[in-house]
Tab-separated table of C-alpha atoms and ligand atoms in Angstrom:
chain	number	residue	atom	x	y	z
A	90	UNK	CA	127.240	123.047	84.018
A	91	UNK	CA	125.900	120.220	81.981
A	92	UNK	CA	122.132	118.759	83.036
A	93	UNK	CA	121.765	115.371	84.983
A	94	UNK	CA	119.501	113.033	84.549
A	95	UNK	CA	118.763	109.420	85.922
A	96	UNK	CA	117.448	107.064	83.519
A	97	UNK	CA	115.032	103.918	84.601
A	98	UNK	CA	114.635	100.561	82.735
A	99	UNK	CA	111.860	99.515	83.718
A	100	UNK	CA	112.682	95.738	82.110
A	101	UNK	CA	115.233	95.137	84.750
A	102	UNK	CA	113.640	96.095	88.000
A	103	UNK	CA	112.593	93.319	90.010
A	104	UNK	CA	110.721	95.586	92.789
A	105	UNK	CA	112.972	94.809	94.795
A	106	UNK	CA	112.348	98.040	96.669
A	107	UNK	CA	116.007	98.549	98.019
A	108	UNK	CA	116.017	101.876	96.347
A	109	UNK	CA	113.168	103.068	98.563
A	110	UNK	CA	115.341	101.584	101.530
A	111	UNK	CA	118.606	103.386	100.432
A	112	UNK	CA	116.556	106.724	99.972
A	113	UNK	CA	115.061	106.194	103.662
A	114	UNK	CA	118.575	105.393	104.853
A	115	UNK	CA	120.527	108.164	102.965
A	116	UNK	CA	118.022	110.757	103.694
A	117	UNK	CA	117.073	110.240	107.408
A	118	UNK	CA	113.484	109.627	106.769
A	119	UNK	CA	110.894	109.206	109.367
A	120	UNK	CA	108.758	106.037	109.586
A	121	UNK	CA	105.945	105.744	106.713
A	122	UNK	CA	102.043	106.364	107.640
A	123	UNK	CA	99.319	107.045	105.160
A	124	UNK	CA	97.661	110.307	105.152
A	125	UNK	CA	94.451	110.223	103.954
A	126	UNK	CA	94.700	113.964	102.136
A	127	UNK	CA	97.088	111.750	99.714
A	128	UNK	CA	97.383	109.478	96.894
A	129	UNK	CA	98.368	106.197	98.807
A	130	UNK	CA	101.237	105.872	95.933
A	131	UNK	CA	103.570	104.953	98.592
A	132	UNK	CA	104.760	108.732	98.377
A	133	UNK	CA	104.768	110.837	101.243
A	134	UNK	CA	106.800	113.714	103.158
A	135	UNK	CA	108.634	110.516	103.925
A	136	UNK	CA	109.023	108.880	101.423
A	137	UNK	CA	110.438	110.327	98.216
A	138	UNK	CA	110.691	106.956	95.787
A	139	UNK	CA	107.942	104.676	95.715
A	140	UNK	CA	108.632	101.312	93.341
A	141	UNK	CA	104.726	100.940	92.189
A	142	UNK	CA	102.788	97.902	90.362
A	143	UNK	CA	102.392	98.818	86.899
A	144	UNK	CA	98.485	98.343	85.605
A	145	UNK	CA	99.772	96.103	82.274
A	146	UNK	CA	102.968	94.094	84.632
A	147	UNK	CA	106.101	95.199	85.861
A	148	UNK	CA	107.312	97.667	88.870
A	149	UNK	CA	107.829	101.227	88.084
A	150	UNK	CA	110.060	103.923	89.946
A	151	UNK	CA	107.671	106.985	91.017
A	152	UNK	CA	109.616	109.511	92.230
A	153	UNK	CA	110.619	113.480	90.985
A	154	UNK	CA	111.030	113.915	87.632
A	155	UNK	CA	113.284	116.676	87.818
A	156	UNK	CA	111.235	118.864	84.780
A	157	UNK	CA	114.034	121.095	82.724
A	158	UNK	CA	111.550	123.841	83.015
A	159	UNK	CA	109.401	122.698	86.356
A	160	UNK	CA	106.157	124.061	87.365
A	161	UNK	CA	106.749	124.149	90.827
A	162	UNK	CA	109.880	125.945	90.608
A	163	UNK	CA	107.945	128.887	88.551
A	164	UNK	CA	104.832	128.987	91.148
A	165	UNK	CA	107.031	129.164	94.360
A	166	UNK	CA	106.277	132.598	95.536
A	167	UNK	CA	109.860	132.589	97.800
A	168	UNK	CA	112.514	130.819	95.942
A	169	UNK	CA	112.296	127.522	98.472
A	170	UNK	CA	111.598	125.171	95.495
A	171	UNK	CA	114.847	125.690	93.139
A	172	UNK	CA	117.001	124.564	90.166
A	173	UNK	CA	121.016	123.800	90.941
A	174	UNK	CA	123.254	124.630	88.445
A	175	UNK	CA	123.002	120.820	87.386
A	176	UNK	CA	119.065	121.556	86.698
A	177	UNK	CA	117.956	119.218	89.750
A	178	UNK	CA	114.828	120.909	91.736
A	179	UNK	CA	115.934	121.568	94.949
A	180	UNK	CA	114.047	122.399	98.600
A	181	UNK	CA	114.871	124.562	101.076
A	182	UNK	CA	112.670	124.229	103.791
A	183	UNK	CA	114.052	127.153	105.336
A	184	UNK	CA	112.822	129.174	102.834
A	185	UNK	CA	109.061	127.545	102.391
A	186	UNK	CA	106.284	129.570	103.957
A	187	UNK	CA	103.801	126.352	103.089
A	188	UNK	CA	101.698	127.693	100.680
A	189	UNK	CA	101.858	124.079	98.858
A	190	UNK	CA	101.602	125.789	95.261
A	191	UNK	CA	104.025	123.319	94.035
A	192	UNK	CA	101.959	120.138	95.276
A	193	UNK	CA	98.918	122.025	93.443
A	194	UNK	CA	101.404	122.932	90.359
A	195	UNK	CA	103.142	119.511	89.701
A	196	UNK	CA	102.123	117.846	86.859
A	197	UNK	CA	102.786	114.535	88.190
A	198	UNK	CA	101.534	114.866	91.597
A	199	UNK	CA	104.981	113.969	93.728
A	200	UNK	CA	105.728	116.834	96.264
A	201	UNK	CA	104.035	115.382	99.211
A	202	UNK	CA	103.542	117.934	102.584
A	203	UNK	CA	103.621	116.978	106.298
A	204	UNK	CA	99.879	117.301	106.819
A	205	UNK	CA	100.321	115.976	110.567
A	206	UNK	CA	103.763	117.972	111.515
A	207	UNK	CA	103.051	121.280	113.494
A	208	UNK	CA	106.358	122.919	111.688
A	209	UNK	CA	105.281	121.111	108.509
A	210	UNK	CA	107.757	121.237	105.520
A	211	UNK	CA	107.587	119.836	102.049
A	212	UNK	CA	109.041	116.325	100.736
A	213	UNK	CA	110.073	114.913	97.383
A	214	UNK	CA	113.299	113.455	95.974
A	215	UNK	CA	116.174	115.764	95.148
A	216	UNK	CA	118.864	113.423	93.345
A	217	UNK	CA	120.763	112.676	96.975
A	218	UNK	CA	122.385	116.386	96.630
A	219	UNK	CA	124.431	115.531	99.339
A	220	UNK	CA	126.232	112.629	97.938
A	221	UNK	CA	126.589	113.923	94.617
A	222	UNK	CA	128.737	117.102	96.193
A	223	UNK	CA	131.013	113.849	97.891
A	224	UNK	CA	131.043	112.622	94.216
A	225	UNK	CA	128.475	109.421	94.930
A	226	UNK	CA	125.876	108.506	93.049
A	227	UNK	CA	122.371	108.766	94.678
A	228	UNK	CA	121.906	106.000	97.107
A	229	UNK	CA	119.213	104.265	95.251
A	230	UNK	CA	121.572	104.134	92.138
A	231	UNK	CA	124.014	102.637	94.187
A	232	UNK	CA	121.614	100.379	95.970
A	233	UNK	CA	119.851	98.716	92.807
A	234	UNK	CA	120.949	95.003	92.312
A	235	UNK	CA	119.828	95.156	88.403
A	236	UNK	CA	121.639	98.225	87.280
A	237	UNK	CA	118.205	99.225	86.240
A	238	UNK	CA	119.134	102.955	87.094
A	239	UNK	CA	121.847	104.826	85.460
A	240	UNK	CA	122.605	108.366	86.726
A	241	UNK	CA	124.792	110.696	84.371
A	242	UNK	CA	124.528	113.668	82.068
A	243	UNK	CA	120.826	113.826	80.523
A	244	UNK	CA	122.619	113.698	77.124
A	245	UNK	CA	124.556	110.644	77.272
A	246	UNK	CA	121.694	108.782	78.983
A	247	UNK	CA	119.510	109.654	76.278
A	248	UNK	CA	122.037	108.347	74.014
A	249	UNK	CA	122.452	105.027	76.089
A	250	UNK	CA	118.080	104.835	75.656
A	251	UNK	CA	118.106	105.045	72.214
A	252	UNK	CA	120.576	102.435	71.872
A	253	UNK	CA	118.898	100.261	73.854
A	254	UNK	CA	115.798	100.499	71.889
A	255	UNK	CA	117.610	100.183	68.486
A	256	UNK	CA	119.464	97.061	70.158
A	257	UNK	CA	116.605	95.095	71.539
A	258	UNK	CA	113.356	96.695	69.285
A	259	UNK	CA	111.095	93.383	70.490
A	260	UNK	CA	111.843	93.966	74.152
A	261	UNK	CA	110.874	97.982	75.069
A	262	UNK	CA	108.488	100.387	73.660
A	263	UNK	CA	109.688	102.560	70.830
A	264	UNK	CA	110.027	105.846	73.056
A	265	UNK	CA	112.391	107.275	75.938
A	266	UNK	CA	109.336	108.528	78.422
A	267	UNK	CA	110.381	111.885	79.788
A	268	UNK	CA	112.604	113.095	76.863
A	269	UNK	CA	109.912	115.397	75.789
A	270	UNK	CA	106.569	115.279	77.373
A	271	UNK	CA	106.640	119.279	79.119
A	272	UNK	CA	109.514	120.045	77.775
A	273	UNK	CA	111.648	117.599	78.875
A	274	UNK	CA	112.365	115.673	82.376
A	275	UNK	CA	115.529	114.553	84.608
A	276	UNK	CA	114.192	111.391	85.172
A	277	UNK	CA	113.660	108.959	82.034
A	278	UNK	CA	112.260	105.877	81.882
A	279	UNK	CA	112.826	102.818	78.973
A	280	UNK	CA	110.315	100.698	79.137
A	281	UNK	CA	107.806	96.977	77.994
A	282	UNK	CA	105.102	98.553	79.117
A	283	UNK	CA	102.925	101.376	78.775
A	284	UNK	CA	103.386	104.584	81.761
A	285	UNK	CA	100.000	106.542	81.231
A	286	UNK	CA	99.418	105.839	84.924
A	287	UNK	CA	102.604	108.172	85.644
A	288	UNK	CA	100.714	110.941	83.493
A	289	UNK	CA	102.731	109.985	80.709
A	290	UNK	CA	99.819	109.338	78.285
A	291	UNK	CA	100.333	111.743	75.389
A	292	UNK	CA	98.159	114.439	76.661
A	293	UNK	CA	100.689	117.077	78.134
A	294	UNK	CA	101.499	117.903	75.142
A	295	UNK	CA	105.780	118.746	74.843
A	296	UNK	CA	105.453	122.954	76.208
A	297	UNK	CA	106.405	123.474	79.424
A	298	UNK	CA	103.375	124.127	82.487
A	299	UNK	CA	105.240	127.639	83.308
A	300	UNK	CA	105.382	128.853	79.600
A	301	UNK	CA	101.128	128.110	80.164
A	302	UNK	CA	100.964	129.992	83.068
A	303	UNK	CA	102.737	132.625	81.710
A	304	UNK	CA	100.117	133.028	78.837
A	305	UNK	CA	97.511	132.842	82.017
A	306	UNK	CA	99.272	135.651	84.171
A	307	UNK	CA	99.992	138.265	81.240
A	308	UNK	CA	96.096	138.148	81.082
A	309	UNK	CA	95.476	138.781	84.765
A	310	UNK	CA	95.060	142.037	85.882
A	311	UNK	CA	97.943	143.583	87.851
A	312	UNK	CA	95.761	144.147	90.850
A	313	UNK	CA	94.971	141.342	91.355
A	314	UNK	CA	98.573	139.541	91.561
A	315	UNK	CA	99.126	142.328	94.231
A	316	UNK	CA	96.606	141.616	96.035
A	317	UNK	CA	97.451	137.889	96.078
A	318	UNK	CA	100.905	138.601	96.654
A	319	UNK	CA	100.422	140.818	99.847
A	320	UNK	CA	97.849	137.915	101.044
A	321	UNK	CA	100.489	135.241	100.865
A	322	UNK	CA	102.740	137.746	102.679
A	323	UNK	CA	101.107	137.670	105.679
A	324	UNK	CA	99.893	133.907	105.602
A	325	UNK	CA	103.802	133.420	105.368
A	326	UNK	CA	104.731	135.908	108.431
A	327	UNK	CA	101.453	134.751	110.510
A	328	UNK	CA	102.638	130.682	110.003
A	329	UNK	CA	106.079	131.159	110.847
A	330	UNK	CA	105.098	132.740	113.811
A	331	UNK	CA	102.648	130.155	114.488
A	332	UNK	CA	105.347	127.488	113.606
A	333	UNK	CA	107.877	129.419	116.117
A	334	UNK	CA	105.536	129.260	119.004
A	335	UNK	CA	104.804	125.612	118.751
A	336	UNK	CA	108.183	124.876	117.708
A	337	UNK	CA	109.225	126.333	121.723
A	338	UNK	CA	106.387	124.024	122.725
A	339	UNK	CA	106.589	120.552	121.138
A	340	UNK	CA	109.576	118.213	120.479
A	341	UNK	CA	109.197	117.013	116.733
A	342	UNK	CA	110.843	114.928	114.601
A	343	UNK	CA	112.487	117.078	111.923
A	344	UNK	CA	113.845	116.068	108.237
A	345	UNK	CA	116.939	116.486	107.386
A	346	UNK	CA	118.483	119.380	105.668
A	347	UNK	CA	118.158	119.318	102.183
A	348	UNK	CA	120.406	120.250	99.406
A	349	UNK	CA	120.329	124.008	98.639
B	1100	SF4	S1	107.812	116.393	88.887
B	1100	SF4	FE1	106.661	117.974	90.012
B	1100	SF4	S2	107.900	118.346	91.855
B	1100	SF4	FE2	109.232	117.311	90.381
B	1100	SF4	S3	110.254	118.978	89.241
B	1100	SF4	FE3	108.419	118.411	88.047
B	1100	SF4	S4	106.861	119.856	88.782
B	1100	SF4	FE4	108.504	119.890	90.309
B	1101	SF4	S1	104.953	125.110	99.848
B	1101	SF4	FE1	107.031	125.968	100.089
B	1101	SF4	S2	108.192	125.108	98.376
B	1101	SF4	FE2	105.998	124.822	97.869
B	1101	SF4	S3	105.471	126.643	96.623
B	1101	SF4	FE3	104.972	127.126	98.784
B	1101	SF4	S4	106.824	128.153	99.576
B	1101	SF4	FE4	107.425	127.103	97.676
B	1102	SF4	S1	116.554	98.529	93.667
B	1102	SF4	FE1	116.491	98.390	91.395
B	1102	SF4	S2	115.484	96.425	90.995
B	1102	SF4	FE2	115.064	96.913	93.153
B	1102	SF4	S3	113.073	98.014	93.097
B	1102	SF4	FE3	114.676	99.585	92.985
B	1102	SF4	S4	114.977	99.957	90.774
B	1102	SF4	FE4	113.876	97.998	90.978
């Protein structure tokens, strides 16, 4: 199955912000509230796009960039944080003992974890799964009044970037952001102003995080991962139990199921 993608021109959005209100709506989201462990990007467990100002002009999509090779997906000890056959980074909060590696692993700093829930799960964007099993487009695609997001196969939007910039050289800078910074992201952005605030500032370098860590691990000794590994085992089977118990105790607000 081919790779998605969803490309962003920055040029035409208008911060409008009624992507973040067709995410909210689409996904069953919970009302917003700061917590303070965070970046106050407008990101949270509950919110999964955030339209923010860019420093030079401009509003700018933050959201999941979808890595092809993503770091979170490599450090998640259980499988919850996965890649569909489309390469979009999936959740399954089924699955997720909490050990917030990803949030820790992401280059970008998105997956954001419900620091104030007592059966606390992990939240970040993943593509409006849902809808694109129906055959929609994600809801903030559909929702943007300045077609200034495209969603498709990573290929063809790349090809659609590039003529863009070759069309109208005096109105973007000469680069697709995302194409190959870590190998290579879902989301792209085209755009008049400069994204090093997104960590797209040249330093990443093009290899992927969990080639890196591989290089790290291979020098670890064994005894150590096994000893970290039967750690995280029982932090996983003491939370859920934890979780379980308050779970029969409280009445919470849950999110809604994510695509698997
Ligand atoms: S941006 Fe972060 S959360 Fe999203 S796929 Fe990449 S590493 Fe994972
Ligand atoms: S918090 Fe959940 S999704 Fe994230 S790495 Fe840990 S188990 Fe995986
Ligand atoms: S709906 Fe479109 S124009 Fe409005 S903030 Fe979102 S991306 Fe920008």
């Amino acid at each position: 199955m081919k790779q998605v993608g969803l490309l962003v021109d920055v040029t035409r959005c208008i911060g409008c912000n009624k992507c973040v209100d067709a995410c909210v709506m689409a996904n069953h989201l919970g009302a917003e509230h700061h917590i303070p462990q965070q970046e106050a990007d407008g990101l949270s467990a509950q919110r999964w796009l955030a339209i923010v100002d860019a420093p030079q002009g401009g509003f700018v999509r933050k959201s999941c960039r979808h890595c092809l090779d993503a770091a979170c997906v490599s450090v998640c000890p259980v499988g919850a944080m996965h890649k569909s056959p489309e390469g979009i980074v999936l959740y399954d909060k089924q699955k997720c003992m909490g050990c917030r590696y990803c949030l820790m692993a992401c280059p970008f700093g998105i997956p954001r974890y419900e620091w104030d829930s007592p059966t606390p799960v992990v939240g970040k964007c993943f593509f409006c799964y849902q809808r694109l099993s129906e055959g929609q487009e994600p809801a903030c695609v559909e929702a943007c009044p300045q077609q200034a997001l495209t969603f498709g196969e990573r290929s063809e939007l790349l090809n659609l970037a590039h003529a863009r910039l070759r069309q109208s050289p005096d109105k973007y800078l000469p680069k697709v952001f995302g194409e190959f910074e870590l190998g290579g992201s879902a989301l792209m952005y085209i755009s008049n102003v400069p994204l090093d605030f997104l960590n797209f500032n040249g330093t990443l370098g093009e290899r992927p995080y969990p080639e890196l860590t591989w290089d790290w691990l291979s020098k670890v000794p064994a005894v150590t991962l096994v000893t970290a590994g039967l750690m995280t085992g029982l932090f996983w089977i003491i939370g859920r139990r934890m979780q379980a118990q308050l779970a029969g105790k409280t009445q919470t607000s849950q999110p809604p199921e994510e695509g698997k």
